[in-house]
Amino acid sequence: MIRDRRTWEAFEAEWQRRNPPDLELHLRIFDRMLELARALHAWPPADPLEGLEIDLQLARAINADVCFPAE
């Protein structure tokens, strides 16, 4: 649990300054993960629309709560 929010935010800001994102590394990791998923026959999915209704229901619920918060 973070007790001192200012100290944490200062730490995060310093961390981001010292560790800039490395796009090439992230793309290499993504490519390797995609290769692994294909090797395990987990990608592409057999039915790309499977679970779409659940995703839509969840998105509607989240967006409704954000757009019209409970009072």
PDB file of N, CA, C and O in Angstrom:
ATOM      1  N   MET A   1       0.840  -1.170   0.000  1.00  0.00           N
ATOM      2  CA  MET A   1       0.000   0.000   0.000  1.00  0.00           C
ATOM      3  C   MET A   1       0.889   1.238   0.000  1.00  0.00           C
ATOM      4  O   MET A   1       1.851   1.335   0.753  1.00  0.00           O
ATOM      5  N   ILE A   2       0.550   2.184  -0.828  1.00  0.00           N
ATOM      6  CA  ILE A   2       1.316   3.424  -0.920  1.00  0.00           C
ATOM      7  C   ILE A   2       0.745   4.409   0.087  1.00  0.00           C
ATOM      8  O   ILE A   2      -0.430   4.755   0.037  1.00  0.00           O
ATOM      9  N   ARG A   3       1.595   4.865   0.985  1.00  0.00           N
ATOM     10  CA  ARG A   3       1.117   5.782   2.023  1.00  0.00           C
ATOM     11  C   ARG A   3       1.445   7.231   1.694  1.00  0.00           C
ATOM     12  O   ARG A   3       0.693   8.125   2.031  1.00  0.00           O
ATOM     13  N   ASP A   4       2.585   7.445   1.057  1.00  0.00           N
ATOM     14  CA  ASP A   4       2.992   8.814   0.725  1.00  0.00           C
ATOM     15  C   ASP A   4       2.912   8.986  -0.784  1.00  0.00           C
ATOM     16  O   ASP A   4       3.834   8.645  -1.522  1.00  0.00           O
ATOM     17  N   ARG A   5       1.803   9.530  -1.235  1.00  0.00           N
ATOM     18  CA  ARG A   5       1.550   9.634  -2.669  1.00  0.00           C
ATOM     19  C   ARG A   5       2.562  10.545  -3.369  1.00  0.00           C
ATOM     20  O   ARG A   5       2.997  10.260  -4.478  1.00  0.00           O
ATOM     21  N   ARG A   6       2.945  11.616  -2.760  1.00  0.00           N
ATOM     22  CA  ARG A   6       3.904  12.541  -3.384  1.00  0.00           C
ATOM     23  C   ARG A   6       5.253  11.872  -3.615  1.00  0.00           C
ATOM     24  O   ARG A   6       5.875  12.062  -4.664  1.00  0.00           O
ATOM     25  N   THR A   7       5.714  11.117  -2.640  1.00  0.00           N
ATOM     26  CA  THR A   7       6.987  10.414  -2.788  1.00  0.00           C
ATOM     27  C   THR A   7       6.893   9.407  -3.922  1.00  0.00           C
ATOM     28  O   THR A   7       7.814   9.277  -4.736  1.00  0.00           O
ATOM     29  N   TRP A   8       5.782   8.691  -3.994  1.00  0.00           N
ATOM     30  CA  TRP A   8       5.596   7.713  -5.058  1.00  0.00           C
ATOM     31  C   TRP A   8       5.572   8.388  -6.424  1.00  0.00           C
ATOM     32  O   TRP A   8       6.199   7.913  -7.367  1.00  0.00           O
ATOM     33  N   GLU A   9       4.856   9.492  -6.550  1.00  0.00           N
ATOM     34  CA  GLU A   9       4.788  10.197  -7.831  1.00  0.00           C
ATOM     35  C   GLU A   9       6.153  10.737  -8.237  1.00  0.00           C
ATOM     36  O   GLU A   9       6.513  10.706  -9.413  1.00  0.00           O
ATOM     37  N   ALA A  10       6.929  11.214  -7.262  1.00  0.00           N
ATOM     38  CA  ALA A  10       8.281  11.688  -7.563  1.00  0.00           C
ATOM     39  C   ALA A  10       9.150  10.520  -8.040  1.00  0.00           C
ATOM     40  O   ALA A  10       9.930  10.659  -8.985  1.00  0.00           O
ATOM     41  N   PHE A  11       9.006   9.364  -7.385  1.00  0.00           N
ATOM     42  CA  PHE A  11       9.751   8.175  -7.791  1.00  0.00           C
ATOM     43  C   PHE A  11       9.388   7.774  -9.213  1.00  0.00           C
ATOM     44  O   PHE A  11      10.267   7.486 -10.040  1.00  0.00           O
ATOM     45  N   GLU A  12       8.084   7.741  -9.531  1.00  0.00           N
ATOM     46  CA  GLU A  12       7.644   7.373 -10.873  1.00  0.00           C
ATOM     47  C   GLU A  12       8.186   8.337 -11.928  1.00  0.00           C
ATOM     48  O   GLU A  12       8.633   7.911 -12.992  1.00  0.00           O
ATOM     49  N   ALA A  13       8.116   9.624 -11.641  1.00  0.00           N
ATOM     50  CA  ALA A  13       8.601  10.622 -12.595  1.00  0.00           C
ATOM     51  C   ALA A  13      10.099  10.437 -12.844  1.00  0.00           C
ATOM     52  O   ALA A  13      10.557  10.489 -13.988  1.00  0.00           O
ATOM     53  N   GLU A  14      10.844  10.209 -11.791  1.00  0.00           N
ATOM     54  CA  GLU A  14      12.290   9.996 -11.926  1.00  0.00           C
ATOM     55  C   GLU A  14      12.576   8.717 -12.707  1.00  0.00           C
ATOM     56  O   GLU A  14      13.462   8.669 -13.554  1.00  0.00           O
ATOM     57  N   TRP A  15      11.822   7.664 -12.418  1.00  0.00           N
ATOM     58  CA  TRP A  15      11.991   6.391 -13.121  1.00  0.00           C
ATOM     59  C   TRP A  15      11.762   6.574 -14.621  1.00  0.00           C
ATOM     60  O   TRP A  15      12.514   6.059 -15.443  1.00  0.00           O
ATOM     61  N   GLN A  16      10.711   7.298 -14.979  1.00  0.00           N
ATOM     62  CA  GLN A  16      10.404   7.513 -16.388  1.00  0.00           C
ATOM     63  C   GLN A  16      11.474   8.362 -17.067  1.00  0.00           C
ATOM     64  O   GLN A  16      11.788   8.146 -18.236  1.00  0.00           O
ATOM     65  N   ARG A  17      12.036   9.324 -16.348  1.00  0.00           N
ATOM     66  CA  ARG A  17      13.116  10.128 -16.933  1.00  0.00           C
ATOM     67  C   ARG A  17      14.357   9.284 -17.186  1.00  0.00           C
ATOM     68  O   ARG A  17      15.031   9.441 -18.200  1.00  0.00           O
ATOM     69  N   ARG A  18      14.665   8.383 -16.278  1.00  0.00           N
ATOM     70  CA  ARG A  18      15.880   7.572 -16.399  1.00  0.00           C
ATOM     71  C   ARG A  18      15.722   6.359 -17.312  1.00  0.00           C
ATOM     72  O   ARG A  18      16.706   5.788 -17.759  1.00  0.00           O
ATOM     73  N   ASN A  19      14.486   5.932 -17.548  1.00  0.00           N
ATOM     74  CA  ASN A  19      14.237   4.733 -18.343  1.00  0.00           C
ATOM     75  C   ASN A  19      13.259   5.042 -19.470  1.00  0.00           C
ATOM     76  O   ASN A  19      12.090   4.668 -19.395  1.00  0.00           O
ATOM     77  N   PRO A  20      13.730   5.677 -20.526  1.00  0.00           N
ATOM     78  CA  PRO A  20      12.828   5.985 -21.641  1.00  0.00           C
ATOM     79  C   PRO A  20      12.379   4.696 -22.325  1.00  0.00           C
ATOM     80  O   PRO A  20      13.091   3.683 -22.304  1.00  0.00           O
ATOM     81  N   PRO A  21      11.198   4.694 -22.940  1.00  0.00           N
ATOM     82  CA  PRO A  21      10.715   3.487 -23.598  1.00  0.00           C
ATOM     83  C   PRO A  21      11.586   3.116 -24.801  1.00  0.00           C
ATOM     84  O   PRO A  21      12.070   3.975 -25.517  1.00  0.00           O
ATOM     85  N   ASP A  22      11.777   1.833 -24.992  1.00  0.00           N
ATOM     86  CA  ASP A  22      12.571   1.315 -26.101  1.00  0.00           C
ATOM     87  C   ASP A  22      11.617   0.618 -27.072  1.00  0.00           C
ATOM     88  O   ASP A  22      11.257  -0.548 -26.891  1.00  0.00           O
ATOM     89  N   LEU A  23      11.181   1.333 -28.093  1.00  0.00           N
ATOM     90  CA  LEU A  23      10.186   0.821 -29.029  1.00  0.00           C
ATOM     91  C   LEU A  23      10.673  -0.440 -29.732  1.00  0.00           C
ATOM     92  O   LEU A  23       9.909  -1.401 -29.891  1.00  0.00           O
ATOM     93  N   GLU A  24      11.911  -0.464 -30.145  1.00  0.00           N
ATOM     94  CA  GLU A  24      12.427  -1.647 -30.848  1.00  0.00           C
ATOM     95  C   GLU A  24      12.386  -2.882 -29.962  1.00  0.00           C
ATOM     96  O   GLU A  24      12.005  -3.968 -30.405  1.00  0.00           O
ATOM     97  N   LEU A  25      12.758  -2.742 -28.689  1.00  0.00           N
ATOM     98  CA  LEU A  25      12.705  -3.873 -27.760  1.00  0.00           C
ATOM     99  C   LEU A  25      11.270  -4.349 -27.603  1.00  0.00           C
ATOM    100  O   LEU A  25      11.006  -5.558 -27.643  1.00  0.00           O
ATOM    101  N   HIS A  26      10.343  -3.428 -27.437  1.00  0.00           N
ATOM    102  CA  HIS A  26       8.943  -3.813 -27.248  1.00  0.00           C
ATOM    103  C   HIS A  26       8.386  -4.508 -28.489  1.00  0.00           C
ATOM    104  O   HIS A  26       7.618  -5.473 -28.364  1.00  0.00           O
ATOM    105  N   LEU A  27       8.771  -4.051 -29.664  1.00  0.00           N
ATOM    106  CA  LEU A  27       8.312  -4.710 -30.887  1.00  0.00           C
ATOM    107  C   LEU A  27       8.913  -6.108 -31.028  1.00  0.00           C
ATOM    108  O   LEU A  27       8.239  -7.038 -31.479  1.00  0.00           O
ATOM    109  N   ARG A  28      10.184  -6.269 -30.644  1.00  0.00           N
ATOM    110  CA  ARG A  28      10.801  -7.602 -30.683  1.00  0.00           C
ATOM    111  C   ARG A  28      10.085  -8.551 -29.724  1.00  0.00           C
ATOM    112  O   ARG A  28       9.823  -9.718 -30.062  1.00  0.00           O
ATOM    113  N   ILE A  29       9.758  -8.069 -28.528  1.00  0.00           N
ATOM    114  CA  ILE A  29       9.037  -8.900 -27.559  1.00  0.00           C
ATOM    115  C   ILE A  29       7.673  -9.294 -28.117  1.00  0.00           C
ATOM    116  O   ILE A  29       7.260 -10.449 -28.038  1.00  0.00           O
ATOM    117  N   PHE A  30       6.976  -8.323 -28.702  1.00  0.00           N
ATOM    118  CA  PHE A  30       5.661  -8.601 -29.283  1.00  0.00           C
ATOM    119  C   PHE A  30       5.768  -9.648 -30.383  1.00  0.00           C
ATOM    120  O   PHE A  30       4.966 -10.597 -30.429  1.00  0.00           O
ATOM    121  N   ASP A  31       6.748  -9.498 -31.259  1.00  0.00           N
ATOM    122  CA  ASP A  31       6.926 -10.464 -32.346  1.00  0.00           C
ATOM    123  C   ASP A  31       7.194 -11.863 -31.811  1.00  0.00           C
ATOM    124  O   ASP A  31       6.646 -12.855 -32.311  1.00  0.00           O
ATOM    125  N   ARG A  32       8.029 -11.968 -30.799  1.00  0.00           N
ATOM    126  CA  ARG A  32       8.333 -13.280 -30.220  1.00  0.00           C
ATOM    127  C   ARG A  32       7.086 -13.892 -29.577  1.00  0.00           C
ATOM    128  O   ARG A  32       6.848 -15.100 -29.681  1.00  0.00           O
ATOM    129  N   MET A  33       6.304 -13.067 -28.892  1.00  0.00           N
ATOM    130  CA  MET A  33       5.078 -13.580 -28.264  1.00  0.00           C
ATOM    131  C   MET A  33       4.086 -14.053 -29.328  1.00  0.00           C
ATOM    132  O   MET A  33       3.419 -15.077 -29.152  1.00  0.00           O
ATOM    133  N   LEU A  34       4.005 -13.327 -30.435  1.00  0.00           N
ATOM    134  CA  LEU A  34       3.121 -13.726 -31.528  1.00  0.00           C
ATOM    135  C   LEU A  34       3.596 -15.045 -32.139  1.00  0.00           C
ATOM    136  O   LEU A  34       2.779 -15.939 -32.422  1.00  0.00           O
ATOM    137  N   GLU A  35       4.902 -15.190 -32.333  1.00  0.00           N
ATOM    138  CA  GLU A  35       5.448 -16.451 -32.838  1.00  0.00           C
ATOM    139  C   GLU A  35       5.112 -17.606 -31.905  1.00  0.00           C
ATOM    140  O   GLU A  35       4.729 -18.692 -32.357  1.00  0.00           O
ATOM    141  N   LEU A  36       5.245 -17.384 -30.604  1.00  0.00           N
ATOM    142  CA  LEU A  36       4.944 -18.431 -29.634  1.00  0.00           C
ATOM    143  C   LEU A  36       3.464 -18.798 -29.672  1.00  0.00           C
ATOM    144  O   LEU A  36       3.104 -19.985 -29.654  1.00  0.00           O
ATOM    145  N   ALA A  37       2.595 -17.789 -29.739  1.00  0.00           N
ATOM    146  CA  ALA A  37       1.155 -18.062 -29.797  1.00  0.00           C
ATOM    147  C   ALA A  37       0.806 -18.868 -31.038  1.00  0.00           C
ATOM    148  O   ALA A  37      -0.017 -19.790 -30.985  1.00  0.00           O
ATOM    149  N   ARG A  38       1.443 -18.551 -32.153  1.00  0.00           N
ATOM    150  CA  ARG A  38       1.190 -19.311 -33.384  1.00  0.00           C
ATOM    151  C   ARG A  38       1.729 -20.739 -33.271  1.00  0.00           C
ATOM    152  O   ARG A  38       1.107 -21.687 -33.735  1.00  0.00           O
ATOM    153  N   ALA A  39       2.887 -20.889 -32.648  1.00  0.00           N
ATOM    154  CA  ALA A  39       3.470 -22.226 -32.479  1.00  0.00           C
ATOM    155  C   ALA A  39       2.600 -23.091 -31.577  1.00  0.00           C
ATOM    156  O   ALA A  39       2.521 -24.309 -31.763  1.00  0.00           O
ATOM    157  N   LEU A  40       1.926 -22.473 -30.615  1.00  0.00           N
ATOM    158  CA  LEU A  40       1.042 -23.210 -29.707  1.00  0.00           C
ATOM    159  C   LEU A  40      -0.372 -23.346 -30.267  1.00  0.00           C
ATOM    160  O   LEU A  40      -1.257 -23.862 -29.589  1.00  0.00           O
ATOM    161  N   HIS A  41      -0.571 -22.867 -31.492  1.00  0.00           N
ATOM    162  CA  HIS A  41      -1.881 -22.884 -32.154  1.00  0.00           C
ATOM    163  C   HIS A  41      -2.937 -22.140 -31.342  1.00  0.00           C
ATOM    164  O   HIS A  41      -4.106 -22.514 -31.325  1.00  0.00           O
ATOM    165  N   ALA A  42      -2.504 -21.094 -30.659  1.00  0.00           N
ATOM    166  CA  ALA A  42      -3.430 -20.258 -29.892  1.00  0.00           C
ATOM    167  C   ALA A  42      -3.809 -19.003 -30.670  1.00  0.00           C
ATOM    168  O   ALA A  42      -4.692 -18.261 -30.259  1.00  0.00           O
ATOM    169  N   TRP A  43      -3.135 -18.760 -31.781  1.00  0.00           N
ATOM    170  CA  TRP A  43      -3.418 -17.579 -32.601  1.00  0.00           C
ATOM    171  C   TRP A  43      -3.287 -17.953 -34.061  1.00  0.00           C
ATOM    172  O   TRP A  43      -2.348 -18.672 -34.409  1.00  0.00           O
ATOM    173  N   PRO A  44      -4.113 -17.550 -34.923  1.00  0.00           N
ATOM    174  CA  PRO A  44      -5.330 -16.768 -34.710  1.00  0.00           C
ATOM    175  C   PRO A  44      -6.431 -17.647 -34.123  1.00  0.00           C
ATOM    176  O   PRO A  44      -6.411 -18.869 -34.281  1.00  0.00           O
ATOM    177  N   PRO A  45      -7.392 -17.038 -33.465  1.00  0.00           N
ATOM    178  CA  PRO A  45      -8.462 -17.830 -32.854  1.00  0.00           C
ATOM    179  C   PRO A  45      -9.315 -18.522 -33.922  1.00  0.00           C
ATOM    180  O   PRO A  45      -9.460 -18.022 -35.042  1.00  0.00           O
ATOM    181  N   ALA A  46      -9.866 -19.665 -33.576  1.00  0.00           N
ATOM    182  CA  ALA A  46     -10.696 -20.415 -34.514  1.00  0.00           C
ATOM    183  C   ALA A  46     -11.935 -19.615 -34.892  1.00  0.00           C
ATOM    184  O   ALA A  46     -12.331 -19.586 -36.056  1.00  0.00           O
ATOM    185  N   ASP A  47     -12.543 -18.950 -33.914  1.00  0.00           N
ATOM    186  CA  ASP A  47     -13.725 -18.126 -34.169  1.00  0.00           C
ATOM    187  C   ASP A  47     -13.442 -16.731 -33.611  1.00  0.00           C
ATOM    188  O   ASP A  47     -13.548 -16.512 -32.408  1.00  0.00           O
ATOM    189  N   PRO A  48     -13.074 -15.778 -34.458  1.00  0.00           N
ATOM    190  CA  PRO A  48     -12.699 -14.450 -33.976  1.00  0.00           C
ATOM    191  C   PRO A  48     -13.822 -13.708 -33.257  1.00  0.00           C
ATOM    192  O   PRO A  48     -13.560 -12.818 -32.460  1.00  0.00           O
ATOM    193  N   LEU A  49     -15.068 -14.086 -33.515  1.00  0.00           N
ATOM    194  CA  LEU A  49     -16.188 -13.389 -32.882  1.00  0.00           C
ATOM    195  C   LEU A  49     -16.628 -14.039 -31.569  1.00  0.00           C
ATOM    196  O   LEU A  49     -17.531 -13.538 -30.913  1.00  0.00           O
ATOM    197  N   GLU A  50     -15.973 -15.125 -31.177  1.00  0.00           N
ATOM    198  CA  GLU A  50     -16.330 -15.793 -29.934  1.00  0.00           C
ATOM    199  C   GLU A  50     -16.083 -14.858 -28.745  1.00  0.00           C
ATOM    200  O   GLU A  50     -15.019 -14.263 -28.607  1.00  0.00           O
ATOM    201  N   GLY A  51     -17.085 -14.703 -27.918  1.00  0.00           N
ATOM    202  CA  GLY A  51     -16.968 -13.854 -26.734  1.00  0.00           C
ATOM    203  C   GLY A  51     -17.236 -12.388 -27.004  1.00  0.00           C
ATOM    204  O   GLY A  51     -17.147 -11.560 -26.094  1.00  0.00           O
ATOM    205  N   LEU A  52     -17.591 -12.049 -28.229  1.00  0.00           N
ATOM    206  CA  LEU A  52     -17.830 -10.650 -28.580  1.00  0.00           C
ATOM    207  C   LEU A  52     -18.999 -10.060 -27.805  1.00  0.00           C
ATOM    208  O   LEU A  52     -18.927  -8.922 -27.334  1.00  0.00           O
ATOM    209  N   GLU A  53     -20.069 -10.832 -27.633  1.00  0.00           N
ATOM    210  CA  GLU A  53     -21.240 -10.330 -26.906  1.00  0.00           C
ATOM    211  C   GLU A  53     -20.883  -9.969 -25.459  1.00  0.00           C
ATOM    212  O   GLU A  53     -21.320  -8.953 -24.949  1.00  0.00           O
ATOM    213  N   ILE A  54     -20.073 -10.785 -24.834  1.00  0.00           N
ATOM    214  CA  ILE A  54     -19.658 -10.499 -23.451  1.00  0.00           C
ATOM    215  C   ILE A  54     -18.816  -9.232 -23.415  1.00  0.00           C
ATOM    216  O   ILE A  54     -18.998  -8.378 -22.540  1.00  0.00           O
ATOM    217  N   ASP A  55     -17.910  -9.085 -24.379  1.00  0.00           N
ATOM    218  CA  ASP A  55     -17.085  -7.876 -24.447  1.00  0.00           C
ATOM    219  C   ASP A  55     -17.945  -6.637 -24.640  1.00  0.00           C
ATOM    220  O   ASP A  55     -17.705  -5.594 -24.020  1.00  0.00           O
ATOM    221  N   LEU A  56     -18.957  -6.736 -25.493  1.00  0.00           N
ATOM    222  CA  LEU A  56     -19.846  -5.602 -25.727  1.00  0.00           C
ATOM    223  C   LEU A  56     -20.649  -5.251 -24.480  1.00  0.00           C
ATOM    224  O   LEU A  56     -20.822  -4.073 -24.147  1.00  0.00           O
ATOM    225  N   GLN A  57     -21.138  -6.251 -23.778  1.00  0.00           N
ATOM    226  CA  GLN A  57     -21.883  -5.999 -22.544  1.00  0.00           C
ATOM    227  C   GLN A  57     -21.000  -5.311 -21.514  1.00  0.00           C
ATOM    228  O   GLN A  57     -21.423  -4.364 -20.847  1.00  0.00           O
ATOM    229  N   LEU A  58     -19.788  -5.786 -21.388  1.00  0.00           N
ATOM    230  CA  LEU A  58     -18.848  -5.192 -20.444  1.00  0.00           C
ATOM    231  C   LEU A  58     -18.531  -3.752 -20.828  1.00  0.00           C
ATOM    232  O   LEU A  58     -18.533  -2.857 -19.971  1.00  0.00           O
ATOM    233  N   ALA A  59     -18.294  -3.499 -22.112  1.00  0.00           N
ATOM    234  CA  ALA A  59     -17.996  -2.141 -22.573  1.00  0.00           C
ATOM    235  C   ALA A  59     -19.177  -1.218 -22.323  1.00  0.00           C
ATOM    236  O   ALA A  59     -19.002  -0.071 -21.880  1.00  0.00           O
ATOM    237  N   ARG A  60     -20.389  -1.707 -22.570  1.00  0.00           N
ATOM    238  CA  ARG A  60     -21.578  -0.881 -22.317  1.00  0.00           C
ATOM    239  C   ARG A  60     -21.698  -0.549 -20.840  1.00  0.00           C
ATOM    240  O   ARG A  60     -22.017   0.582 -20.470  1.00  0.00           O
ATOM    241  N   ALA A  61     -21.462  -1.530 -19.991  1.00  0.00           N
ATOM    242  CA  ALA A  61     -21.572  -1.299 -18.552  1.00  0.00           C
ATOM    243  C   ALA A  61     -20.525  -0.301 -18.074  1.00  0.00           C
ATOM    244  O   ALA A  61     -20.826   0.606 -17.295  1.00  0.00           O
ATOM    245  N   ILE A  62     -19.309  -0.442 -18.555  1.00  0.00           N
ATOM    246  CA  ILE A  62     -18.239   0.477 -18.144  1.00  0.00           C
ATOM    247  C   ILE A  62     -18.518   1.882 -18.656  1.00  0.00           C
ATOM    248  O   ILE A  62     -18.424   2.856 -17.908  1.00  0.00           O
ATOM    249  N   ASN A  63     -18.889   1.997 -19.917  1.00  0.00           N
ATOM    250  CA  ASN A  63     -19.148   3.315 -20.492  1.00  0.00           C
ATOM    251  C   ASN A  63     -20.363   3.973 -19.873  1.00  0.00           C
ATOM    252  O   ASN A  63     -20.385   5.184 -19.684  1.00  0.00           O
ATOM    253  N   ALA A  64     -21.387   3.208 -19.542  1.00  0.00           N
ATOM    254  CA  ALA A  64     -22.575   3.779 -18.911  1.00  0.00           C
ATOM    255  C   ALA A  64     -22.207   4.327 -17.543  1.00  0.00           C
ATOM    256  O   ALA A  64     -22.679   5.393 -17.150  1.00  0.00           O
ATOM    257  N   ASP A  65     -21.363   3.628 -16.815  1.00  0.00           N
ATOM    258  CA  ASP A  65     -20.953   4.085 -15.485  1.00  0.00           C
ATOM    259  C   ASP A  65     -20.088   5.331 -15.573  1.00  0.00           C
ATOM    260  O   ASP A  65     -20.185   6.219 -14.746  1.00  0.00           O
ATOM    261  N   VAL A  66     -19.262   5.424 -16.613  1.00  0.00           N
ATOM    262  CA  VAL A  66     -18.387   6.582 -16.786  1.00  0.00           C
ATOM    263  C   VAL A  66     -19.200   7.788 -17.259  1.00  0.00           C
ATOM    264  O   VAL A  66     -19.031   8.899 -16.760  1.00  0.00           O
ATOM    265  N   CYS A  67     -20.100   7.564 -18.198  1.00  0.00           N
ATOM    266  CA  CYS A  67     -20.879   8.664 -18.757  1.00  0.00           C
ATOM    267  C   CYS A  67     -21.950   9.147 -17.800  1.00  0.00           C
ATOM    268  O   CYS A  67     -22.256  10.334 -17.741  1.00  0.00           O
ATOM    269  N   PHE A  68     -22.534   8.243 -17.053  1.00  0.00           N
ATOM    270  CA  PHE A  68     -23.608   8.581 -16.132  1.00  0.00           C
ATOM    271  C   PHE A  68     -23.303   7.990 -14.757  1.00  0.00           C
ATOM    272  O   PHE A  68     -23.886   6.989 -14.368  1.00  0.00           O
ATOM    273  N   PRO A  69     -22.349   8.583 -14.026  1.00  0.00           N
ATOM    274  CA  PRO A  69     -21.958   8.011 -12.726  1.00  0.00           C
ATOM    275  C   PRO A  69     -23.126   8.021 -11.746  1.00  0.00           C
ATOM    276  O   PRO A  69     -23.987   8.893 -11.777  1.00  0.00           O
ATOM    277  N   ALA A  70     -23.147   7.004 -10.890  1.00  0.00           N
ATOM    278  CA  ALA A  70     -24.181   6.924  -9.855  1.00  0.00           C
ATOM    279  C   ALA A  70     -24.001   8.054  -8.856  1.00  0.00           C
ATOM    280  O   ALA A  70     -22.881   8.409  -8.494  1.00  0.00           O
ATOM    281  N   GLU A  71     -25.104   8.599  -8.442  1.00  0.00           N
ATOM    282  CA  GLU A  71     -25.024   9.709  -7.481  1.00  0.00           C
ATOM    283  C   GLU A  71     -25.418   9.256  -6.103  1.00  0.00           C
ATOM    284  O   GLU A  71     -26.145   8.405  -5.864  1.00  0.00           O
TER     285      GLU A  71
END
